[in-house]
Amino acid sequence: MASHSDAPAHPWIDGHVDLAYIALGGRDITQRPAPSEPRCVSLPAMRAGRVRLILATIFVERGPEGRGRPWGYEGDVPDTAREPALRQLEWYEQLERSGQARIIRTRSDLDAVMHAGLDAPLGLVLLMEGADPIRDPDDVAFWHARGVRAIGLTWALGSRWAGGNATGGPLAAGAEDVIRAIDALGIVHDASHLSDESFEGLMSTTRARVIASHSNARALLRAPAPPARPDRHLTDRQMRIIAARGGVIGLNLYGKFLASGRESTLADAIAHVQRMASVAGRATCVLGSDFDGGFGPDQVPAGIRGPDQLDALTGALASCGWSPAERESFAWRAWHDLLRDALPRA
């Protein structure tokens, strides 16, 4: 791999991109956005930035804000959440059939994607963000068979299985059985968006690895005023637990998750990485940009406003004394090694 003084040659793995959410919201991800379009992500921009693989979300949202949207559902009836999740899954499958992406289901799929050229299809590891589409523990096998390889039990507003960072609350009745079904299939748990109570419940139920695909350091952000909850980001203790489980923590690039009450900067993003590294070790730090997850490029620090500008992060880490191997770990290798260990061989 190239040194910092050369043009970077390493690939990128981004641990959280709401690709179906963007596309089903009416954006053409096959074309670069126009200068006036509030969007970061496109397939050409990812190719230009050497992004070879993303954890691509299946995101569902309950309540009035999601009403009428391709990802929205209402009520607690399981099938109301299943429908938008299937719609997004089928969109990813169509993207694969078109030759523009490859869903990574096995270790050999991962190897093929990471050894392919930059013009090869984008690798997708499917991440269910909010587990309301899972009807019961037996239903986990259906989603695994269709390619889901990571699951977060909830989004911010909570789910039938867990309290969310905006609502609080412990694991719900039956959640332990869902967690055990996830473990039995080797699916990776995602702790981002869990309330503190549900984080503790997950960790006491599973012995498996846990990631936080797109969460920052709580200590660097001002605590929200009541009744808002601080659970969206990780405490130092939570970071240490994730590291001890062999997990990773993905840097979220949303400006409000980097700095409180002011415009965020590249230095703020690096400060969060450095905090994570000081607490959990540099090998635990990865990228989980959350690009276009309800925000546009004007809400991301200048200089890293799209996947074609990610090298600014490793350039800044080099200035902080990170070695070439440590920068490559942040950019792709830590994600790659975790996924390769977690994925089924065939």
Short mmCIF file of C-alpha atoms in Angstrom, two decimals:
data_model
loop_
_atom_site.label_atom_id
_atom_site.label_comp_id
_atom_site.label_asym_id
_atom_site.label_seq_id
_atom_site.Cartn_x
_atom_site.Cartn_y
_atom_site.Cartn_z
CA MET A 1 0.00 0.00 0.00
CA ALA A 2 1.09 3.55 -0.63
CA SER A 3 2.63 5.73 2.05
CA HIS A 4 0.98 8.98 3.15
CA SER A 5 3.31 10.92 0.87
CA ASP A 6 1.91 9.11 -2.16
CA ALA A 7 -1.61 9.08 -3.57
CA PRO A 8 -3.50 6.71 -1.25
CA ALA A 9 -3.98 3.29 -2.79
CA HIS A 10 -6.03 1.62 -0.07
CA PRO A 11 -9.72 0.82 -0.50
CA TRP A 12 -12.45 1.97 1.89
CA ILE A 13 -15.15 0.08 3.71
CA ASP A 14 -17.97 2.25 5.02
CA GLY A 15 -19.91 0.62 7.82
CA HIS A 16 -23.18 2.51 7.45
CA VAL A 17 -24.78 3.89 4.28
CA ASP A 18 -28.55 4.26 3.83
CA LEU A 19 -28.41 3.38 0.15
CA ALA A 20 -31.93 2.00 -0.38
CA TYR A 21 -33.35 4.85 1.72
CA ILE A 22 -31.68 7.34 -0.63
CA ALA A 23 -32.72 5.58 -3.82
CA LEU A 24 -36.32 4.84 -2.82
CA GLY A 25 -36.59 8.45 -1.70
CA GLY A 26 -36.31 9.43 -5.35
CA ARG A 27 -32.57 9.98 -5.82
CA ASP A 28 -30.67 8.48 -8.76
CA ILE A 29 -27.65 6.91 -7.11
CA THR A 30 -26.21 5.90 -10.49
CA GLN A 31 -25.44 9.56 -11.23
CA ARG A 32 -23.36 12.07 -9.31
CA PRO A 33 -25.61 14.63 -7.61
CA ALA A 34 -25.96 18.06 -9.14
CA PRO A 35 -24.20 20.85 -7.19
CA SER A 36 -27.55 22.04 -5.85
CA GLU A 37 -28.75 18.57 -4.84
CA PRO A 38 -28.51 17.88 -1.09
CA ARG A 39 -26.93 14.45 -1.41
CA CYS A 40 -23.52 12.91 -0.68
CA VAL A 41 -23.84 9.40 -2.04
CA SER A 42 -23.74 8.03 -5.56
CA LEU A 43 -22.16 4.96 -7.10
CA PRO A 44 -19.73 7.13 -9.15
CA ALA A 45 -18.64 9.03 -6.03
CA MET A 46 -18.01 5.78 -4.16
CA ARG A 47 -16.02 4.45 -7.09
CA ALA A 48 -13.98 7.66 -7.23
CA GLY A 49 -13.29 7.35 -3.51
CA ARG A 50 -12.24 3.68 -3.81
CA VAL A 51 -15.13 2.55 -1.60
CA ARG A 52 -15.29 -1.16 -2.33
CA LEU A 53 -17.83 -2.24 0.26
CA ILE A 54 -20.53 -0.73 2.44
CA LEU A 55 -22.83 -1.98 5.14
CA ALA A 56 -26.05 -1.06 3.34
CA THR A 57 -29.08 -0.55 5.52
CA ILE A 58 -32.58 -1.89 5.50
CA PHE A 59 -34.13 0.94 7.50
CA VAL A 60 -37.69 1.14 8.76
CA GLU A 61 -39.28 4.04 10.63
CA ARG A 62 -42.42 3.90 12.70
CA GLY A 63 -44.76 6.86 13.18
CA PRO A 64 -46.04 9.95 11.39
CA GLU A 65 -42.68 11.04 9.96
CA GLY A 66 -42.47 7.81 7.99
CA ARG A 67 -46.09 7.85 6.84
CA GLY A 68 -46.32 7.39 3.09
CA ARG A 69 -42.56 6.93 2.72
CA PRO A 70 -41.03 3.76 1.26
CA TRP A 71 -39.42 3.02 4.63
CA GLY A 72 -42.33 4.02 6.86
CA TYR A 73 -44.80 1.93 8.84
CA GLU A 74 -47.30 2.46 11.65
CA GLY A 75 -48.52 0.40 14.57
CA ASP A 76 -47.10 -2.71 16.17
CA VAL A 77 -48.36 -5.26 13.68
CA PRO A 78 -45.22 -7.08 12.46
CA ASP A 79 -46.29 -7.19 8.82
CA THR A 80 -46.52 -3.39 8.65
CA ALA A 81 -42.76 -3.19 9.22
CA ARG A 82 -42.01 -6.23 7.07
CA GLU A 83 -43.39 -4.65 3.90
CA PRO A 84 -41.02 -1.64 3.71
CA ALA A 85 -38.10 -3.84 4.72
CA LEU A 86 -38.85 -6.28 1.89
CA ARG A 87 -39.17 -3.35 -0.52
CA GLN A 88 -35.64 -2.25 0.34
CA LEU A 89 -34.28 -5.80 0.23
CA GLU A 90 -35.78 -6.30 -3.22
CA TRP A 91 -34.24 -3.02 -4.37
CA TYR A 92 -30.79 -4.29 -3.31
CA GLU A 93 -31.44 -7.57 -5.11
CA GLN A 94 -32.39 -5.66 -8.25
CA LEU A 95 -29.21 -3.57 -7.98
CA GLU A 96 -27.28 -6.85 -7.83
CA ARG A 97 -29.12 -8.26 -10.86
CA SER A 98 -28.25 -5.10 -12.79
CA GLY A 99 -24.54 -5.79 -12.22
CA GLN A 100 -23.95 -2.63 -10.19
CA ALA A 101 -23.57 -4.30 -6.79
CA ARG A 102 -22.86 -7.66 -5.22
CA ILE A 103 -24.56 -8.72 -2.00
CA ILE A 104 -21.98 -10.29 0.27
CA ARG A 105 -23.44 -13.44 1.77
CA THR A 106 -20.30 -15.53 2.30
CA ARG A 107 -16.60 -15.21 2.93
CA SER A 108 -15.88 -16.03 -0.70
CA ASP A 109 -18.14 -13.17 -1.79
CA LEU A 110 -16.13 -10.83 0.43
CA ASP A 111 -12.84 -12.07 -1.00
CA ALA A 112 -14.09 -11.62 -4.56
CA VAL A 113 -15.24 -8.05 -3.93
CA MET A 114 -12.08 -6.95 -2.15
CA HIS A 115 -9.81 -8.43 -4.82
CA ALA A 116 -11.76 -6.96 -7.73
CA GLY A 117 -10.87 -3.74 -9.52
CA LEU A 118 -12.39 -0.39 -8.72
CA ASP A 119 -14.79 -0.70 -11.65
CA ALA A 120 -16.24 -3.93 -10.23
CA PRO A 121 -19.67 -3.95 -8.59
CA LEU A 122 -19.93 -2.37 -5.15
CA GLY A 123 -20.01 -4.88 -2.29
CA LEU A 124 -23.05 -4.75 -0.01
CA VAL A 125 -23.30 -6.29 3.45
CA LEU A 126 -26.97 -5.94 4.38
CA LEU A 127 -27.58 -4.36 7.79
CA MET A 128 -31.10 -4.28 9.23
CA GLU A 129 -31.40 -1.01 11.15
CA GLY A 130 -34.35 -1.62 13.45
CA ALA A 131 -35.61 -5.18 13.88
CA ASP A 132 -39.38 -4.66 13.76
CA PRO A 133 -39.49 -6.54 10.41
CA ILE A 134 -38.51 -9.68 12.35
CA ARG A 135 -41.83 -11.23 13.37
CA ASP A 136 -40.47 -13.76 15.85
CA PRO A 137 -37.23 -15.67 16.57
CA ASP A 138 -37.91 -18.20 13.82
CA ASP A 139 -38.18 -15.35 11.29
CA VAL A 140 -34.50 -14.45 11.71
CA ALA A 141 -33.64 -17.39 9.44
CA PHE A 142 -35.73 -15.90 6.62
CA TRP A 143 -33.75 -12.65 6.65
CA HIS A 144 -30.45 -14.49 6.91
CA ALA A 145 -31.37 -16.61 3.90
CA ARG A 146 -32.07 -13.43 1.95
CA GLY A 147 -28.64 -12.00 2.79
CA VAL A 148 -28.91 -9.99 6.02
CA ARG A 149 -25.62 -10.29 7.90
CA ALA A 150 -25.92 -7.60 10.60
CA ILE A 151 -28.90 -6.52 12.73
CA GLY A 152 -29.52 -3.61 15.08
CA LEU A 153 -32.47 -4.39 17.34
CA THR A 154 -33.84 -0.85 17.14
CA TRP A 155 -33.72 2.57 15.59
CA ALA A 156 -33.98 5.74 17.66
CA LEU A 157 -37.69 5.47 18.47
CA GLY A 158 -37.52 1.95 19.85
CA SER A 159 -38.88 -1.28 18.44
CA ARG A 160 -40.89 -4.31 19.51
CA TRP A 161 -37.60 -5.78 20.71
CA ALA A 162 -35.60 -2.98 22.37
CA GLY A 163 -35.57 0.56 23.69
CA GLY A 164 -34.12 3.17 21.36
CA ASN A 165 -31.79 6.06 22.06
CA ALA A 166 -34.67 8.56 21.84
CA THR A 167 -37.08 6.60 24.01
CA GLY A 168 -35.08 4.60 26.52
CA GLY A 169 -36.21 1.32 27.94
CA PRO A 170 -34.89 -2.20 28.38
CA LEU A 171 -35.10 -5.17 26.06
CA ALA A 172 -38.71 -6.16 25.43
CA ALA A 173 -40.28 -9.53 26.15
CA GLY A 174 -38.98 -12.14 23.71
CA ALA A 175 -35.91 -10.13 22.72
CA GLU A 176 -33.54 -12.62 24.31
CA ASP A 177 -34.88 -15.35 22.04
CA VAL A 178 -34.40 -13.13 18.99
CA ILE A 179 -30.83 -12.40 20.09
CA ARG A 180 -30.14 -16.12 20.45
CA ALA A 181 -31.56 -16.76 16.98
CA ILE A 182 -29.27 -14.03 15.60
CA ASP A 183 -26.31 -15.64 17.35
CA ALA A 184 -27.17 -19.12 16.07
CA LEU A 185 -26.83 -17.87 12.49
CA GLY A 186 -23.65 -15.87 13.09
CA ILE A 187 -25.30 -12.53 12.33
CA VAL A 188 -23.44 -9.54 13.77
CA HIS A 189 -25.19 -7.39 16.39
CA ASP A 190 -25.19 -3.60 15.88
CA ALA A 191 -25.49 -1.58 19.10
CA SER A 192 -25.96 1.84 17.48
CA HIS A 193 -29.33 3.36 18.51
CA LEU A 194 -29.78 1.08 21.52
CA SER A 195 -30.79 2.79 24.76
CA ASP A 196 -28.34 2.35 27.58
CA GLU A 197 -30.70 -0.15 29.23
CA SER A 198 -31.04 -2.20 26.05
CA PHE A 199 -27.28 -2.07 25.46
CA GLU A 200 -26.83 -3.71 28.86
CA GLY A 201 -29.52 -6.24 28.04
CA LEU A 202 -27.89 -7.18 24.75
CA MET A 203 -24.48 -7.57 26.33
CA SER A 204 -25.84 -9.75 29.13
CA THR A 205 -27.67 -12.00 26.67
CA THR A 206 -25.02 -12.57 24.00
CA ARG A 207 -21.38 -13.53 24.19
CA ALA A 208 -20.90 -12.74 20.48
CA ARG A 209 -19.11 -9.81 18.89
CA VAL A 210 -21.00 -6.53 18.82
CA ILE A 211 -20.36 -3.51 16.59
CA ALA A 212 -21.54 0.07 16.77
CA SER A 213 -21.81 0.78 13.06
CA HIS A 214 -22.26 4.57 13.31
CA SER A 215 -21.79 6.00 16.78
CA ASN A 216 -19.40 8.59 18.21
CA ALA A 217 -17.90 9.37 21.62
CA ARG A 218 -20.53 10.64 24.05
CA ALA A 219 -17.89 12.35 26.17
CA LEU A 220 -17.16 14.88 23.40
CA LEU A 221 -20.78 16.00 22.96
CA ARG A 222 -22.83 18.24 25.20
CA ALA A 223 -25.54 16.35 27.06
CA PRO A 224 -29.01 17.09 25.62
CA ALA A 225 -31.56 18.93 27.71
CA PRO A 226 -34.28 16.79 29.29
CA PRO A 227 -36.41 15.01 28.21
CA ALA A 228 -33.97 14.09 25.41
CA ARG A 229 -31.66 11.19 26.21
CA PRO A 230 -27.88 11.01 25.72
CA ASP A 231 -27.88 7.38 24.57
CA ARG A 232 -27.23 8.04 20.86
CA HIS A 233 -23.46 7.82 21.34
CA LEU A 234 -21.15 5.59 23.32
CA THR A 235 -19.77 6.00 26.80
CA ASP A 236 -16.15 5.09 27.40
CA ARG A 237 -17.33 1.98 29.23
CA GLN A 238 -19.47 0.88 26.27
CA MET A 239 -16.55 1.38 23.90
CA ARG A 240 -14.35 -0.82 26.07
CA ILE A 241 -17.01 -3.54 26.14
CA ILE A 242 -17.32 -3.51 22.34
CA ALA A 243 -13.54 -3.68 21.95
CA ALA A 244 -13.31 -6.58 24.42
CA ARG A 245 -15.87 -8.47 22.30
CA GLY A 246 -13.74 -8.02 19.16
CA GLY A 247 -16.13 -5.44 17.72
CA VAL A 248 -15.55 -2.14 15.95
CA ILE A 249 -16.93 1.40 16.28
CA GLY A 250 -17.81 3.37 13.15
CA LEU A 251 -17.18 7.14 13.05
CA ASN A 252 -20.43 8.94 12.17
CA LEU A 253 -19.86 12.04 10.01
CA TYR A 254 -23.14 13.85 10.72
CA GLY A 255 -22.07 17.27 11.95
CA LYS A 256 -24.43 17.39 14.94
CA PHE A 257 -22.91 14.11 16.10
CA LEU A 258 -19.42 15.61 15.99
CA ALA A 259 -19.84 18.98 17.70
CA SER A 260 -22.53 20.58 19.88
CA GLY A 261 -24.01 23.98 19.05
CA ARG A 262 -21.68 24.92 16.20
CA GLU A 263 -20.57 23.87 12.74
CA SER A 264 -18.40 20.78 12.85
CA THR A 265 -14.96 20.42 11.31
CA LEU A 266 -12.60 17.71 10.16
CA ALA A 267 -10.74 18.27 13.43
CA ASP A 268 -13.90 17.32 15.33
CA ALA A 269 -14.18 14.06 13.39
CA ILE A 270 -10.57 13.24 14.19
CA ALA A 271 -11.12 14.13 17.85
CA HIS A 272 -13.82 11.47 18.05
CA VAL A 273 -11.54 8.88 16.43
CA GLN A 274 -8.76 9.79 18.81
CA ARG A 275 -11.09 9.48 21.81
CA MET A 276 -12.28 6.07 20.63
CA ALA A 277 -8.69 5.01 20.05
CA SER A 278 -7.53 6.18 23.48
CA VAL A 279 -10.34 4.23 25.16
CA ALA A 280 -10.77 1.14 22.99
CA GLY A 281 -7.60 0.97 20.88
CA ARG A 282 -6.88 2.09 17.35
CA ALA A 283 -7.77 -1.33 15.95
CA THR A 284 -11.39 -0.77 17.06
CA CYS A 285 -11.81 2.45 15.05
CA VAL A 286 -13.48 2.30 11.63
CA LEU A 287 -15.75 4.40 9.42
CA GLY A 288 -19.56 4.33 9.57
CA SER A 289 -20.32 7.58 7.77
CA ASP A 290 -24.15 7.46 7.87
CA PHE A 291 -23.98 9.44 4.62
CA ASP A 292 -27.35 10.83 3.55
CA GLY A 293 -29.09 9.27 6.53
CA GLY A 294 -31.53 12.18 6.64
CA PHE A 295 -28.87 14.87 6.15
CA GLY A 296 -27.01 16.36 3.21
CA PRO A 297 -23.42 17.42 2.48
CA ASP A 298 -23.92 20.84 4.09
CA GLN A 299 -24.28 19.02 7.42
CA VAL A 300 -20.98 17.16 7.10
CA PRO A 301 -17.62 18.80 7.86
CA ALA A 302 -16.02 20.62 4.94
CA GLY A 303 -13.47 18.45 3.19
CA ILE A 304 -15.27 15.15 3.82
CA ARG A 305 -18.64 15.85 2.19
CA GLY A 306 -18.85 12.67 0.19
CA PRO A 307 -17.30 9.24 -0.27
CA ASP A 308 -14.83 10.65 -2.79
CA GLN A 309 -13.28 12.82 -0.02
CA LEU A 310 -12.66 10.17 2.64
CA ASP A 311 -8.89 10.32 2.19
CA ALA A 312 -8.99 13.54 4.20
CA LEU A 313 -9.63 11.38 7.26
CA THR A 314 -6.59 9.15 6.83
CA GLY A 315 -4.51 12.19 5.89
CA ALA A 316 -5.46 13.83 9.17
CA LEU A 317 -4.78 10.64 11.11
CA ALA A 318 -1.30 10.53 9.58
CA SER A 319 -0.72 14.01 10.98
CA CYS A 320 -1.72 12.62 14.39
CA GLY A 321 0.94 9.94 14.21
CA TRP A 322 -1.10 7.01 12.95
CA SER A 323 1.11 4.59 11.03
CA PRO A 324 0.27 3.44 7.49
CA ALA A 325 -0.95 0.09 8.88
CA GLU A 326 -3.15 1.85 11.45
CA ARG A 327 -4.64 4.13 8.79
CA GLU A 328 -5.38 1.14 6.57
CA SER A 329 -7.04 -0.57 9.52
CA PHE A 330 -9.31 2.44 9.99
CA ALA A 331 -10.07 2.72 6.28
CA TRP A 332 -10.87 -0.92 5.57
CA ARG A 333 -8.89 -3.70 7.17
CA ALA A 334 -10.59 -3.78 10.59
CA TRP A 335 -14.01 -4.00 8.94
CA HIS A 336 -12.71 -6.59 6.48
CA ASP A 337 -11.20 -8.82 9.17
CA LEU A 338 -14.33 -8.68 11.33
CA LEU A 339 -16.61 -9.50 8.41
CA ARG A 340 -14.38 -12.26 7.12
CA ASP A 341 -14.44 -13.92 10.53
CA ALA A 342 -18.21 -13.51 10.88
CA LEU A 343 -19.39 -14.55 7.43
CA PRO A 344 -20.17 -18.18 6.59
CA ARG A 345 -17.65 -19.90 4.38
CA ALA A 346 -20.31 -20.82 1.82
#
